[in-house]
C-alpha positions as a Python dict, from the first residue, in 0.01 Angstrom:
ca = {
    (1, 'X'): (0, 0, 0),
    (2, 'X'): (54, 201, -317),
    (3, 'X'): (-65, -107, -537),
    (4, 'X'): (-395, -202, -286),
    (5, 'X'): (-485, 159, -339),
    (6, 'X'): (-481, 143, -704),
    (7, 'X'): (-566, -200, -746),
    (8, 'X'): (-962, -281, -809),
    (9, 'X'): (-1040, -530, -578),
    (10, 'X'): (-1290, -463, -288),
    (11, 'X'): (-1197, -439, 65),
    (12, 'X'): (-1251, -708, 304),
    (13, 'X'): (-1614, -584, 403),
    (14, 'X'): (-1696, -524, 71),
    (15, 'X'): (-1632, -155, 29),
    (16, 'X'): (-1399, -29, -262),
    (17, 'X'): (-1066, 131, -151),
    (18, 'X'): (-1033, 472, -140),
    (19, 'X'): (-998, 675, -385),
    (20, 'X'): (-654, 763, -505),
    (21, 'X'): (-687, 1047, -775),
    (22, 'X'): (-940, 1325, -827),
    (23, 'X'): (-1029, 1325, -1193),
    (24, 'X'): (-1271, 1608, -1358),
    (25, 'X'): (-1493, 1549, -1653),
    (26, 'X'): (-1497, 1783, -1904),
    (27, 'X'): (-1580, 1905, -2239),
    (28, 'X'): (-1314, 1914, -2546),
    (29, 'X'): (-1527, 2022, -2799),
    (30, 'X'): (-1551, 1680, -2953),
    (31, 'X'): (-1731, 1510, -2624),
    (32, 'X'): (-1659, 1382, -2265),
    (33, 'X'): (-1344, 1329, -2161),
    (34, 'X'): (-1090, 1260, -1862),
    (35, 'X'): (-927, 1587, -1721),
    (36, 'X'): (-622, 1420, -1666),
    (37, 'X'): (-695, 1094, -1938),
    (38, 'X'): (-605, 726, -1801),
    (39, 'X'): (-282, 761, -2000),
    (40, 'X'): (-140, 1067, -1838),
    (41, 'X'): (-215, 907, -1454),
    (42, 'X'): (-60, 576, -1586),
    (43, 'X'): (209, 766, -1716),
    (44, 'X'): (218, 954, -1397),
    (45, 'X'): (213, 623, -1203),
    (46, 'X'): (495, 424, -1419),
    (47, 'X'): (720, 747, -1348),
    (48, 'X'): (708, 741, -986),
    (49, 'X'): (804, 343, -1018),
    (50, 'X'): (1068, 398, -1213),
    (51, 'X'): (1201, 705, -972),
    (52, 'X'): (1183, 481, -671),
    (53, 'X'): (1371, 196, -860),
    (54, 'X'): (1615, 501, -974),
    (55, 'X'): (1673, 591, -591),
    (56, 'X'): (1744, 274, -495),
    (57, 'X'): (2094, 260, -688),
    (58, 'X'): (2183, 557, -493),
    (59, 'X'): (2162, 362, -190),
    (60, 'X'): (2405, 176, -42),
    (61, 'X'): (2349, -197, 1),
    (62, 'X'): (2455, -332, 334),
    (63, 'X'): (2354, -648, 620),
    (64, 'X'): (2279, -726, 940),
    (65, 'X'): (2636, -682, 1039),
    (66, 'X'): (2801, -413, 821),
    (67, 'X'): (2604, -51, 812),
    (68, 'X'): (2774, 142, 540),
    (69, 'X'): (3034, 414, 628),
    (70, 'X'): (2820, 690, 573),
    (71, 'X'): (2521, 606, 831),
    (72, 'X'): (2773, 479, 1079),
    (73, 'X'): (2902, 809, 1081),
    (74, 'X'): (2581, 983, 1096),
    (75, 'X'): (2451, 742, 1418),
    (76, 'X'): (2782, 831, 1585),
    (77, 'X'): (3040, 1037, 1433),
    (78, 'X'): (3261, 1005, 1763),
    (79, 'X'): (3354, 660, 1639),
    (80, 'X'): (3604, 537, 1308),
    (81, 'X'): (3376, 318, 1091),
    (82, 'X'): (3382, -22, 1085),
    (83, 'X'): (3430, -163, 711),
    (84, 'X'): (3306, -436, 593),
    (85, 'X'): (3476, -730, 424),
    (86, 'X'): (3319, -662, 80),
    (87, 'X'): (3153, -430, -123),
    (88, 'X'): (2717, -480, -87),
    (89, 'X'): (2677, -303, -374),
    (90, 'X'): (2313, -83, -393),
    (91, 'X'): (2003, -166, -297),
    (92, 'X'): (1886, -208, -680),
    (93, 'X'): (2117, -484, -704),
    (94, 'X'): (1881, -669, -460),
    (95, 'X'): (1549, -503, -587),
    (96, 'X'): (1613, -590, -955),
    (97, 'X'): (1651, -967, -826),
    (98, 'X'): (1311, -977, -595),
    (99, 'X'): (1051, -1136, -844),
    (100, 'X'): (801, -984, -574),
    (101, 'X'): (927, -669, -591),
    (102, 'X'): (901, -696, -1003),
    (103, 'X'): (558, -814, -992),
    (104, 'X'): (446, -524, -800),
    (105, 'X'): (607, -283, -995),
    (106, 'X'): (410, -457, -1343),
    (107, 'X'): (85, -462, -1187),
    (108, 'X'): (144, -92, -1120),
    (109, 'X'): (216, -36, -1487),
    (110, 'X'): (-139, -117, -1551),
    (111, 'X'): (-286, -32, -1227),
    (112, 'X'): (-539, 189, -1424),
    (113, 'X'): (-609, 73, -1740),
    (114, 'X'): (-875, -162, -1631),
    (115, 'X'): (-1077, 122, -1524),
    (116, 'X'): (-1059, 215, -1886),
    (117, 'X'): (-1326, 78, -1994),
    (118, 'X'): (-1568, 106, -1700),
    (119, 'X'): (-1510, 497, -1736),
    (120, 'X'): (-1620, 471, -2076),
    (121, 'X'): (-1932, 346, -1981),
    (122, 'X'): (-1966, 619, -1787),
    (123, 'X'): (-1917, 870, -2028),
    (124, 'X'): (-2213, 735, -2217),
    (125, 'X'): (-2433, 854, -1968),
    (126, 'X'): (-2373, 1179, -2101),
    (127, 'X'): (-2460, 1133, -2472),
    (128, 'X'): (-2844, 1208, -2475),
    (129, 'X'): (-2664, 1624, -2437),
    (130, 'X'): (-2409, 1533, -2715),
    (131, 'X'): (-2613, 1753, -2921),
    (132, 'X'): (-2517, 2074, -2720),
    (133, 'X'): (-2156, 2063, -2832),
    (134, 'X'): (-2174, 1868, -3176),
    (135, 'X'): (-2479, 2061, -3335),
    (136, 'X'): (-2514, 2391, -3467),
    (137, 'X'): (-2728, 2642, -3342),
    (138, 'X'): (-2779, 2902, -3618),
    (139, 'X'): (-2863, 2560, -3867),
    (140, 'X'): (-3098, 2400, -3627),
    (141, 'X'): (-3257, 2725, -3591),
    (142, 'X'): (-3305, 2714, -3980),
    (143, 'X'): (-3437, 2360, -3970),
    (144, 'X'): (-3690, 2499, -3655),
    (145, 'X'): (-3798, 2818, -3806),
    (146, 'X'): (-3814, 2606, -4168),
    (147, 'X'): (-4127, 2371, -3998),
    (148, 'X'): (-4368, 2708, -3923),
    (149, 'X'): (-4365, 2632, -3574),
    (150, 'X'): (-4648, 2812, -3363),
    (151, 'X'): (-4576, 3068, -3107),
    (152, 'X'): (-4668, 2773, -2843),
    (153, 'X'): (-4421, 2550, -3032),
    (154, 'X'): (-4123, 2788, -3038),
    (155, 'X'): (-4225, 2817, -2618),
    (156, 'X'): (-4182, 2441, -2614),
    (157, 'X'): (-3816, 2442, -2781),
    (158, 'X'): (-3751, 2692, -2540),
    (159, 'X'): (-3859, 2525, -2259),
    (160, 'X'): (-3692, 2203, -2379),
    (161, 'X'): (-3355, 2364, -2339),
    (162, 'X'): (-3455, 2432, -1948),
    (163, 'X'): (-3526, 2097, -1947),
    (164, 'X'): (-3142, 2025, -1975),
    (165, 'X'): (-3069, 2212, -1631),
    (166, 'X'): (-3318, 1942, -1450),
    (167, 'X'): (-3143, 1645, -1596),
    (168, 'X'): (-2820, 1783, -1501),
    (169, 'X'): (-2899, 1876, -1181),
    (170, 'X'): (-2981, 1462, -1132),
    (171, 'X'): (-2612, 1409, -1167),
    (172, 'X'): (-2389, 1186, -958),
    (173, 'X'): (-2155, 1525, -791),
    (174, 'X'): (-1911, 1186, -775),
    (175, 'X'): (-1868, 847, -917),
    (176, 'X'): (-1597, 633, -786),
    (177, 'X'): (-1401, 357, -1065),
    (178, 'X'): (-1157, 188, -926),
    (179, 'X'): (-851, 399, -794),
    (180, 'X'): (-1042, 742, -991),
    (181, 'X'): (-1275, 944, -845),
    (182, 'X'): (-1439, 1137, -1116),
    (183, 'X'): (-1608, 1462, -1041),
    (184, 'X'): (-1893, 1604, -1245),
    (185, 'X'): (-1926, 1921, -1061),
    (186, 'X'): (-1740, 2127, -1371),
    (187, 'X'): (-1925, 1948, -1664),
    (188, 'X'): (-2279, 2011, -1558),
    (189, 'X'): (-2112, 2335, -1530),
    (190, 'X'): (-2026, 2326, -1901),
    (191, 'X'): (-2353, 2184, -1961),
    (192, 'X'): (-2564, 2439, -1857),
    (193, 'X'): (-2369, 2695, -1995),
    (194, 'X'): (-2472, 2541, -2335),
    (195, 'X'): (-2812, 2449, -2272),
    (196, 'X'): (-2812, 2824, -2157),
    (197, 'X'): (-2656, 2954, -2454),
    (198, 'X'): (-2886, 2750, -2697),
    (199, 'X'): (-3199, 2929, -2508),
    (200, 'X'): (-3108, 3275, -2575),
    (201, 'X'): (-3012, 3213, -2938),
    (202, 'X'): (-3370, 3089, -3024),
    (203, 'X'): (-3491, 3340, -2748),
    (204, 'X'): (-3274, 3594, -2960),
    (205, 'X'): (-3434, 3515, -3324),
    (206, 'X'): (-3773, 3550, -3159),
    (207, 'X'): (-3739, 3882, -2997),
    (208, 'X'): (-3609, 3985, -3353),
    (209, 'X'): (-3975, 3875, -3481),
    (210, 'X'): (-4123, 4061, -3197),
    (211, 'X'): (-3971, 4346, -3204),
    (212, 'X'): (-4009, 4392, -3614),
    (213, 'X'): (-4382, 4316, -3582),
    (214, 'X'): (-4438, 4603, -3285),
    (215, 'X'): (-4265, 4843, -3477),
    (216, 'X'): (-4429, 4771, -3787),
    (217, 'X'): (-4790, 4808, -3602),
    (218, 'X'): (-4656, 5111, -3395),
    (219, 'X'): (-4552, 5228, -3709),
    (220, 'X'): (-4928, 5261, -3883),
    (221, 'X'): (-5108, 5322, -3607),
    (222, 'X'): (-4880, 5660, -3551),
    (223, 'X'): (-4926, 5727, -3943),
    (224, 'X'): (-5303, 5654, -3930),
    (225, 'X'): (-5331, 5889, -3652),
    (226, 'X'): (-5111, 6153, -3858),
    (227, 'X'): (-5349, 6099, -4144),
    (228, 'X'): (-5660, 6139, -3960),
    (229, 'X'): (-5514, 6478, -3807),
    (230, 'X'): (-5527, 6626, -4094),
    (231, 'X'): (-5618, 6989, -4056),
    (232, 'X'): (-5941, 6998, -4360),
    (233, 'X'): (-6043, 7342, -4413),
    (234, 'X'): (-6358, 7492, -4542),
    (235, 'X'): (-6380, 7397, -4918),
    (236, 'X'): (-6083, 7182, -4924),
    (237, 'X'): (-6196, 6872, -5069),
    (238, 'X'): (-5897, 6705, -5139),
    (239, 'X'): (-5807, 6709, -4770),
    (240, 'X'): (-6135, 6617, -4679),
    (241, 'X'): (-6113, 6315, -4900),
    (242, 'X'): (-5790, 6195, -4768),
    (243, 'X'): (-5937, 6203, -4406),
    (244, 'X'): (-6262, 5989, -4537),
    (245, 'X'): (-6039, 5784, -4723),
    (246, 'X'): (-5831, 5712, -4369),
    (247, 'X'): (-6168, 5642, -4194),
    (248, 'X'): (-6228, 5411, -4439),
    (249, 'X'): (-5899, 5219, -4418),
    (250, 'X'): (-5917, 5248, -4029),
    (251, 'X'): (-6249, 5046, -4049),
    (252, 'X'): (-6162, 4767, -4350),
    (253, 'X'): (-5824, 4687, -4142),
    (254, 'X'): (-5914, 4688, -3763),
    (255, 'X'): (-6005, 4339, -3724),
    (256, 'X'): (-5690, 4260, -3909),
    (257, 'X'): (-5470, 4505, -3688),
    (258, 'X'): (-5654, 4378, -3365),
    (259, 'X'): (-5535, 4013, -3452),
    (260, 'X'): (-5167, 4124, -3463),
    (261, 'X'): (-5229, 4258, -3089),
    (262, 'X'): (-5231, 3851, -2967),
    (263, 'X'): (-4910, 3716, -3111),
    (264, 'X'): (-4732, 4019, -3030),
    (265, 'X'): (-4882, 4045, -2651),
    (266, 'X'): (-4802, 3614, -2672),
    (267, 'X'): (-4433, 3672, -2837),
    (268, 'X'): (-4322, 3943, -2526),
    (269, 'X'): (-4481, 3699, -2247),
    (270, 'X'): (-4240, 3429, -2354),
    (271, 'X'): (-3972, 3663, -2379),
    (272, 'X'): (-4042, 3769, -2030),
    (273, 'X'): (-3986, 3439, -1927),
    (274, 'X'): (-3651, 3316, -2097),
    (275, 'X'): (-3502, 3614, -2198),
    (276, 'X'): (-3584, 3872, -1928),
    (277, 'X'): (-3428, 4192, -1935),
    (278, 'X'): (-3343, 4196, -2290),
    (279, 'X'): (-3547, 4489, -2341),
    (280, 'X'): (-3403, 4873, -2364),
    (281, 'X'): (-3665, 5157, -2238),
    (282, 'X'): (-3766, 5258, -2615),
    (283, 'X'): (-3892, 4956, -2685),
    (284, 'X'): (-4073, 4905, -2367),
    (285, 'X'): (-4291, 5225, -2396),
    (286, 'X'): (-4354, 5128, -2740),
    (287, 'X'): (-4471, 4772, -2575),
    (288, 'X'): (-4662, 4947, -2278),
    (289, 'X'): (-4800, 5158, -2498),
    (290, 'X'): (-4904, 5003, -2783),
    (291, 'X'): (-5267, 4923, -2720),
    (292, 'X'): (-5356, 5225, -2565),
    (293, 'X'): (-5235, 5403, -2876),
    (294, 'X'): (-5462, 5216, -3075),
    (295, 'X'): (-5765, 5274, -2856),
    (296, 'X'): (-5699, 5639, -2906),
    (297, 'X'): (-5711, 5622, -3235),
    (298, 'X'): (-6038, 5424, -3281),
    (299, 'X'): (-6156, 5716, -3021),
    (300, 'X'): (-5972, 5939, -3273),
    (301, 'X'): (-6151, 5816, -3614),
    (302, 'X'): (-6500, 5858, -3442),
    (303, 'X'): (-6485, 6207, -3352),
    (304, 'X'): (-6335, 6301, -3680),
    (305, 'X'): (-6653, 6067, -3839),
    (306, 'X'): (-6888, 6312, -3608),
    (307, 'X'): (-6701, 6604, -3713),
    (308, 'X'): (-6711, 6589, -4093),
}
């Protein structure tokens, strides 16, 4: 039974045997692999041979005549044994002569290494991913940020790495080879923990962007405001030419301010969507707030322009 159940061959309706050992897939940091390997269950399997061929000389040999001593006395210990009229020897004696017996236990020897290559094969079908264990993140991210990519680029790379949740979701749970039954469920598992770890990296190095380019722009837009505030008294011209000087500036540079709004409204949207929550309360008031700060101080530069 034990050597139908690990042999390959197909059942009489066509239907493989049932399988005999659970095997997970995982991920040892070098790729795919068997969790335990072929050799450790054909190691397993050539131990438990051996032990039964081991138990077997602790047995007492015996025939259709002569039951040895000690299971006469276990049957019916009212009653002397009857002895024999020569030794039987153990059971091994008789197993180590069956060439049935033998040939069973060498095809159980290599009961699983045929499956070897088969589940080989099947490990190929996770190479296209190979490169979310083998690759570097922080040097692909120099190679990526080293090509200029657009805003709607960089949302593309993100949106590749969610991408890598589909495809593993398309997964056999099971494939059955041979006597194995190899279960996926842990390495897509593995794999989207990757694919998920790749995504906040890049979503990372972007949110640094962001967040430097709304604090620069919150930054002037507070100190042009400052500067336009500017108490001027009667007869003080220098502070009266600081204030014209800041009207000036505010005028030569709002197109170019205004332009910064976009990529930095574009840079949080993405954000919003593959790195939510990533955001502390400072910096979203400075986000909220951002544009309505600068309306206020367009509003602000034109009543100071009336004024003086």
């Amino acid at each position: 039974r034990v050597k139908d159940r690990l042999s390959a061959r197909l059942l009489p309706d066509g239907s493989a045997p049932p399988s005999f050992f659970e095997v997970d897939l995982q991920l040892n940091g070098l790729g795919v692999c068997l969790h335990p390997s072929i050799d450790d269950i054909q190691n397993a399997i050539n131990g438990g041979a051996v032990a039964v061929l081991k138990c077997s000389k602790m047995i007492e040999a015996w025939d259709t005549v002569t039951i040895p001593r000690n299971v006469q006395l276990l049957l019916n210990p009212n009653l002397p044994p009857v002895r024999g009229t020569g030794s039987q020897g153990t059971f091994y004696d008789r197993v180590a002569q069956d060439r049935e017996i033998l040939k069973v236990v060498l095809l159980l020897t290599g009961s699983i290494q045929s499956a070897r290559n088969e589940c080989d094969r099947f490990l190929e079908h996770f190479s296209p991913w190979r490169w979310l264990w083998s690759d570097d993140i922080n040097e692909e991210y120099k190679s990526f940020l080293a090509s200029e990519p657009t805003l709607d680029e960089f949302e593309s790379k993100l949106r590749s790495f969610g991408k890598v949740d589909a495809g593993v979701d398309e997964l056999e749970p099971r494939r059955q080879i041979s006597a194995l039954m190899l279960q996926t469920g842990g390495l897509a598992q593995n794999l989207k923990e990757l694919a998920n770890k790749w995504r906040e990296s890049f979503a990372r190095e972007l949110h640094n962007q962001a967040f430097q380019r709304l604090e620069a722009l919150s930054e002037i837009i507070k100190r042009t405001m400052k500067k336009l505030n500017r108490e001027v008294a009667d007869g003080d011209i220098d502070a009266l030419g600081h204030v014209m000087q800041t009207l000036q500036e505010v005028r030569e540079r709002q197109g170019e301010i205004e332009l910064e709004f976009e990529p930095i409204t574009q840079m949080y949207a993405i954000l919003d969507t593959y790195l939510p929550n990533i955001l502390d309360k400072e910096e979203q008031d400075a986000r909220s707030m951002l544009q309505s700060n600068w309306i206020r101080l367009l509003a602000e530069s034109e009543t100071r322009q009336e004024e003086l």
